[in-house]
Amino acid sequence: KEAACMTDVMAATAALASSKSPAREEAIKNFYDNHAKGKDLLLCKWFTTQATADVDDALDIVNELLSHPEFSMKNPNKARSVVGAFAANVRAFHNKDGSGYKWLADRIIELDKLNPQVSARMCSSFTTFRRYDKERQELMKAQLDRLMGTEGLSKDAFEIVSRTLKG
């Protein structure tokens, strides 16, 4: 609350976003109310901070962010700040149950109809799938196969997915 500059506010909020501290929710709310509300650049930072938070309920959090009144999948920066940021959340995206992979593929399919270039960029989150353990490789490949089988998949996304599957 008493940080001297935005760098300190952002650092404190990011640290608390990944904590189990009772101050977590207060810090996130404070950043939104006092800095991000109505300001797209800071709003995207607020979205990203939550989407990348190393917490058990990360998938629930990003689903809530998709419903936030200031979020729009039609806005490329906002889409990247939630969807792209979630793919960078190592623990949540690479959850052994494959839920992170399915969630991303669902968002890619949704986004592909709105902005093929951004959806293609999101597909690149799967390009390193062969570097993971066998179980995760199979889960990621299943989502890549699902994307390939999506009717009307854009040329941009198709190119990334097909190249990824070819290796």
PDB file of C-alpha atoms in Angstrom:
ATOM      1  CA  LYS A   1       0.000   0.000   0.000  1.00  0.00           C
ATOM      2  CA  GLU A   2       2.878   2.368   0.687  1.00  0.00           C
ATOM      3  CA  ALA A   3       5.252   1.550  -2.157  1.00  0.00           C
ATOM      4  CA  ALA A   4       7.301   4.452  -3.497  1.00  0.00           C
ATOM      5  CA  CYS A   5       6.909   3.526  -7.176  1.00  0.00           C
ATOM      6  CA  MET A   6       4.937   1.281  -9.533  1.00  0.00           C
ATOM      7  CA  THR A   7       7.840  -1.184  -9.768  1.00  0.00           C
ATOM      8  CA  ASP A   8       7.578  -1.806  -6.031  1.00  0.00           C
ATOM      9  CA  VAL A   9       3.777  -2.064  -6.159  1.00  0.00           C
ATOM     10  CA  MET A  10       3.974  -4.573  -9.014  1.00  0.00           C
ATOM     11  CA  ALA A  11       6.709  -6.623  -7.329  1.00  0.00           C
ATOM     12  CA  ALA A  12       4.809  -6.804  -4.054  1.00  0.00           C
ATOM     13  CA  THR A  13       1.562  -7.726  -5.806  1.00  0.00           C
ATOM     14  CA  ALA A  14       3.270 -10.447  -7.857  1.00  0.00           C
ATOM     15  CA  ALA A  15       4.947 -11.905  -4.773  1.00  0.00           C
ATOM     16  CA  LEU A  16       1.679 -11.955  -2.840  1.00  0.00           C
ATOM     17  CA  ALA A  17      -0.253 -13.358  -5.830  1.00  0.00           C
ATOM     18  CA  SER A  18       1.785 -16.565  -5.548  1.00  0.00           C
ATOM     19  CA  SER A  19       1.532 -16.774  -1.783  1.00  0.00           C
ATOM     20  CA  LYS A  20      -0.921 -18.295   0.651  1.00  0.00           C
ATOM     21  CA  SER A  21      -0.805 -15.131   2.721  1.00  0.00           C
ATOM     22  CA  PRO A  22      -4.088 -13.665   3.908  1.00  0.00           C
ATOM     23  CA  ALA A  23      -2.851 -10.432   2.289  1.00  0.00           C
ATOM     24  CA  ARG A  24      -2.987 -12.042  -1.185  1.00  0.00           C
ATOM     25  CA  GLU A  25      -6.567 -11.098  -2.077  1.00  0.00           C
ATOM     26  CA  GLU A  26      -6.188  -7.641  -0.566  1.00  0.00           C
ATOM     27  CA  ALA A  27      -3.049  -6.939  -2.632  1.00  0.00           C
ATOM     28  CA  ILE A  28      -4.698  -8.085  -5.862  1.00  0.00           C
ATOM     29  CA  LYS A  29      -7.811  -6.026  -5.152  1.00  0.00           C
ATOM     30  CA  ASN A  30      -5.714  -3.012  -4.129  1.00  0.00           C
ATOM     31  CA  PHE A  31      -3.696  -3.121  -7.355  1.00  0.00           C
ATOM     32  CA  TYR A  32      -6.847  -3.291  -9.447  1.00  0.00           C
ATOM     33  CA  ASP A  33      -8.773  -0.618  -7.554  1.00  0.00           C
ATOM     34  CA  ASN A  34      -5.907   1.856  -7.211  1.00  0.00           C
ATOM     35  CA  HIS A  35      -3.885   1.303 -10.367  1.00  0.00           C
ATOM     36  CA  ALA A  36      -5.321  -1.002 -13.049  1.00  0.00           C
ATOM     37  CA  LYS A  37      -9.022  -0.206 -13.263  1.00  0.00           C
ATOM     38  CA  GLY A  38      -9.687   1.433 -16.618  1.00  0.00           C
ATOM     39  CA  LYS A  39      -6.001   1.535 -17.594  1.00  0.00           C
ATOM     40  CA  ASP A  40      -5.291  -1.145 -20.174  1.00  0.00           C
ATOM     41  CA  LEU A  41      -1.527  -1.414 -19.743  1.00  0.00           C
ATOM     42  CA  LEU A  42      -1.754  -1.857 -15.973  1.00  0.00           C
ATOM     43  CA  LEU A  43      -4.838  -4.021 -16.350  1.00  0.00           C
ATOM     44  CA  CYS A  44      -2.856  -6.419 -18.547  1.00  0.00           C
ATOM     45  CA  LYS A  45      -0.145  -6.546 -15.881  1.00  0.00           C
ATOM     46  CA  TRP A  46      -2.829  -7.297 -13.302  1.00  0.00           C
ATOM     47  CA  PHE A  47      -4.223 -10.110 -15.477  1.00  0.00           C
ATOM     48  CA  THR A  48      -0.731 -11.526 -16.104  1.00  0.00           C
ATOM     49  CA  THR A  49       0.214 -11.435 -12.433  1.00  0.00           C
ATOM     50  CA  GLN A  50      -2.767 -13.610 -11.589  1.00  0.00           C
ATOM     51  CA  ALA A  51      -2.492 -15.930 -14.606  1.00  0.00           C
ATOM     52  CA  THR A  52       1.131 -16.721 -13.764  1.00  0.00           C
ATOM     53  CA  ALA A  53       0.633 -17.039 -10.005  1.00  0.00           C
ATOM     54  CA  ASP A  54       2.034 -20.277  -8.616  1.00  0.00           C
ATOM     55  CA  VAL A  55      -1.127 -21.317  -6.778  1.00  0.00           C
ATOM     56  CA  ASP A  56      -3.212 -24.482  -6.585  1.00  0.00           C
ATOM     57  CA  ASP A  57      -6.315 -22.876  -8.106  1.00  0.00           C
ATOM     58  CA  ALA A  58      -4.619 -21.181 -11.077  1.00  0.00           C
ATOM     59  CA  LEU A  59      -7.052 -22.687 -13.577  1.00  0.00           C
ATOM     60  CA  ASP A  60     -10.034 -21.379 -11.600  1.00  0.00           C
ATOM     61  CA  ILE A  61      -8.378 -17.964 -11.445  1.00  0.00           C
ATOM     62  CA  VAL A  62      -7.859 -17.707 -15.220  1.00  0.00           C
ATOM     63  CA  ASN A  63     -11.432 -18.837 -15.813  1.00  0.00           C
ATOM     64  CA  GLU A  64     -12.600 -16.019 -13.534  1.00  0.00           C
ATOM     65  CA  LEU A  65     -10.375 -13.561 -15.388  1.00  0.00           C
ATOM     66  CA  LEU A  66     -12.032 -14.542 -18.683  1.00  0.00           C
ATOM     67  CA  SER A  67     -15.312 -13.332 -17.157  1.00  0.00           C
ATOM     68  CA  HIS A  68     -13.885 -10.076 -15.815  1.00  0.00           C
ATOM     69  CA  PRO A  69     -15.812  -7.054 -17.154  1.00  0.00           C
ATOM     70  CA  GLU A  70     -12.625  -5.447 -18.507  1.00  0.00           C
ATOM     71  CA  PHE A  71     -11.391  -8.604 -20.249  1.00  0.00           C
ATOM     72  CA  SER A  72     -12.064  -9.191 -23.933  1.00  0.00           C
ATOM     73  CA  MET A  73     -10.713 -12.036 -26.019  1.00  0.00           C
ATOM     74  CA  LYS A  74     -11.070  -9.624 -28.966  1.00  0.00           C
ATOM     75  CA  ASN A  75      -8.297  -7.458 -27.517  1.00  0.00           C
ATOM     76  CA  PRO A  76      -4.954  -9.133 -28.393  1.00  0.00           C
ATOM     77  CA  ASN A  77      -3.069  -7.675 -25.432  1.00  0.00           C
ATOM     78  CA  LYS A  78      -5.713  -8.805 -22.981  1.00  0.00           C
ATOM     79  CA  ALA A  79      -5.891 -12.260 -24.576  1.00  0.00           C
ATOM     80  CA  ARG A  80      -2.123 -12.614 -24.282  1.00  0.00           C
ATOM     81  CA  SER A  81      -2.150 -11.316 -20.717  1.00  0.00           C
ATOM     82  CA  VAL A  82      -4.435 -14.144 -19.599  1.00  0.00           C
ATOM     83  CA  VAL A  83      -4.170 -16.971 -22.118  1.00  0.00           C
ATOM     84  CA  GLY A  84      -0.527 -16.532 -23.066  1.00  0.00           C
ATOM     85  CA  ALA A  85       0.482 -15.853 -19.480  1.00  0.00           C
ATOM     86  CA  PHE A  86      -1.283 -18.995 -18.258  1.00  0.00           C
ATOM     87  CA  ALA A  87       0.772 -21.055 -20.730  1.00  0.00           C
ATOM     88  CA  ALA A  88       3.873 -19.632 -19.004  1.00  0.00           C
ATOM     89  CA  ASN A  89       2.590 -20.791 -15.613  1.00  0.00           C
ATOM     90  CA  VAL A  90       4.729 -23.928 -15.426  1.00  0.00           C
ATOM     91  CA  ARG A  91       2.948 -25.700 -12.589  1.00  0.00           C
ATOM     92  CA  ALA A  92      -0.613 -25.002 -13.733  1.00  0.00           C
ATOM     93  CA  PHE A  93      -0.083 -25.401 -17.478  1.00  0.00           C
ATOM     94  CA  HIS A  94       1.866 -28.633 -17.075  1.00  0.00           C
ATOM     95  CA  ASN A  95      -0.445 -30.158 -14.457  1.00  0.00           C
ATOM     96  CA  LYS A  96      -0.197 -33.954 -14.703  1.00  0.00           C
ATOM     97  CA  ASP A  97      -3.937 -34.260 -15.349  1.00  0.00           C
ATOM     98  CA  GLY A  98      -3.605 -32.358 -18.651  1.00  0.00           C
ATOM     99  CA  SER A  99      -6.199 -29.746 -17.658  1.00  0.00           C
ATOM    100  CA  GLY A 100      -3.850 -26.887 -18.537  1.00  0.00           C
ATOM    101  CA  TYR A 101      -3.275 -28.256 -22.027  1.00  0.00           C
ATOM    102  CA  LYS A 102      -6.990 -28.739 -22.625  1.00  0.00           C
ATOM    103  CA  TRP A 103      -7.744 -25.265 -21.316  1.00  0.00           C
ATOM    104  CA  LEU A 104      -5.193 -23.709 -23.674  1.00  0.00           C
ATOM    105  CA  ALA A 105      -6.449 -25.680 -26.680  1.00  0.00           C
ATOM    106  CA  ASP A 106     -10.017 -24.567 -25.868  1.00  0.00           C
ATOM    107  CA  ARG A 107      -8.875 -20.929 -25.772  1.00  0.00           C
ATOM    108  CA  ILE A 108      -6.895 -21.322 -29.020  1.00  0.00           C
ATOM    109  CA  ILE A 109      -9.999 -22.643 -30.789  1.00  0.00           C
ATOM    110  CA  GLU A 110     -12.057 -19.764 -29.380  1.00  0.00           C
ATOM    111  CA  LEU A 111      -9.425 -17.157 -30.208  1.00  0.00           C
ATOM    112  CA  ASP A 112      -8.719 -18.516 -33.692  1.00  0.00           C
ATOM    113  CA  LYS A 113     -12.129 -17.292 -34.861  1.00  0.00           C
ATOM    114  CA  LEU A 114     -11.373 -13.792 -33.588  1.00  0.00           C
ATOM    115  CA  ASN A 115      -7.669 -13.327 -34.269  1.00  0.00           C
ATOM    116  CA  PRO A 116      -5.789 -16.068 -36.156  1.00  0.00           C
ATOM    117  CA  GLN A 117      -2.387 -14.455 -35.645  1.00  0.00           C
ATOM    118  CA  VAL A 118      -2.744 -14.378 -31.869  1.00  0.00           C
ATOM    119  CA  SER A 119      -4.135 -17.920 -31.757  1.00  0.00           C
ATOM    120  CA  ALA A 120      -1.179 -19.130 -33.832  1.00  0.00           C
ATOM    121  CA  ARG A 121       1.167 -17.501 -31.340  1.00  0.00           C
ATOM    122  CA  MET A 122      -0.607 -19.343 -28.527  1.00  0.00           C
ATOM    123  CA  CYS A 123      -0.087 -22.622 -30.407  1.00  0.00           C
ATOM    124  CA  SER A 124       3.645 -22.133 -29.966  1.00  0.00           C
ATOM    125  CA  SER A 125       3.209 -23.015 -26.276  1.00  0.00           C
ATOM    126  CA  PHE A 126       2.982 -26.628 -27.425  1.00  0.00           C
ATOM    127  CA  THR A 127       6.095 -26.613 -29.648  1.00  0.00           C
ATOM    128  CA  THR A 128       8.373 -28.028 -26.946  1.00  0.00           C
ATOM    129  CA  PHE A 129       6.075 -30.938 -26.076  1.00  0.00           C
ATOM    130  CA  ARG A 130       8.732 -33.562 -26.873  1.00  0.00           C
ATOM    131  CA  ARG A 131      10.931 -32.228 -24.043  1.00  0.00           C
ATOM    132  CA  TYR A 132       8.530 -33.409 -21.346  1.00  0.00           C
ATOM    133  CA  ASP A 133       7.924 -36.790 -19.765  1.00  0.00           C
ATOM    134  CA  LYS A 134       6.007 -39.397 -21.759  1.00  0.00           C
ATOM    135  CA  GLU A 135       2.680 -38.762 -19.983  1.00  0.00           C
ATOM    136  CA  ARG A 136       2.764 -35.021 -20.620  1.00  0.00           C
ATOM    137  CA  GLN A 137       3.890 -35.562 -24.210  1.00  0.00           C
ATOM    138  CA  GLU A 138       0.844 -37.739 -24.806  1.00  0.00           C
ATOM    139  CA  LEU A 139      -1.486 -35.211 -23.183  1.00  0.00           C
ATOM    140  CA  MET A 140      -0.051 -32.327 -25.219  1.00  0.00           C
ATOM    141  CA  LYS A 141      -0.083 -34.350 -28.419  1.00  0.00           C
ATOM    142  CA  ALA A 142      -3.752 -35.176 -27.857  1.00  0.00           C
ATOM    143  CA  GLN A 143      -4.514 -31.445 -27.750  1.00  0.00           C
ATOM    144  CA  LEU A 144      -2.369 -30.810 -30.825  1.00  0.00           C
ATOM    145  CA  ASP A 145      -4.265 -33.577 -32.650  1.00  0.00           C
ATOM    146  CA  ARG A 146      -7.519 -32.016 -31.479  1.00  0.00           C
ATOM    147  CA  LEU A 147      -6.417 -28.643 -32.841  1.00  0.00           C
ATOM    148  CA  MET A 148      -5.481 -30.252 -36.180  1.00  0.00           C
ATOM    149  CA  GLY A 149      -8.946 -31.779 -36.368  1.00  0.00           C
ATOM    150  CA  THR A 150     -10.698 -28.486 -35.663  1.00  0.00           C
ATOM    151  CA  GLU A 151     -12.880 -27.542 -38.598  1.00  0.00           C
ATOM    152  CA  GLY A 152     -12.038 -24.105 -39.924  1.00  0.00           C
ATOM    153  CA  LEU A 153      -8.699 -23.806 -38.089  1.00  0.00           C
ATOM    154  CA  SER A 154      -6.875 -20.817 -39.530  1.00  0.00           C
ATOM    155  CA  LYS A 155      -3.933 -21.216 -41.864  1.00  0.00           C
ATOM    156  CA  ASP A 156      -1.718 -19.517 -39.260  1.00  0.00           C
ATOM    157  CA  ALA A 157      -2.609 -21.901 -36.432  1.00  0.00           C
ATOM    158  CA  PHE A 158      -2.567 -24.919 -38.765  1.00  0.00           C
ATOM    159  CA  GLU A 159       0.990 -24.091 -39.818  1.00  0.00           C
ATOM    160  CA  ILE A 160       2.290 -23.964 -36.224  1.00  0.00           C
ATOM    161  CA  VAL A 161       0.421 -27.090 -35.107  1.00  0.00           C
ATOM    162  CA  SER A 162       1.359 -29.182 -38.152  1.00  0.00           C
ATOM    163  CA  ARG A 163       5.013 -28.127 -37.909  1.00  0.00           C
ATOM    164  CA  THR A 164       5.019 -28.982 -34.199  1.00  0.00           C
ATOM    165  CA  LEU A 165       3.574 -32.440 -34.825  1.00  0.00           C
ATOM    166  CA  LYS A 166       6.087 -33.154 -37.610  1.00  0.00           C
ATOM    167  CA  GLY A 167       8.922 -32.366 -35.225  1.00  0.00           C
TER     168      GLY A 167
END
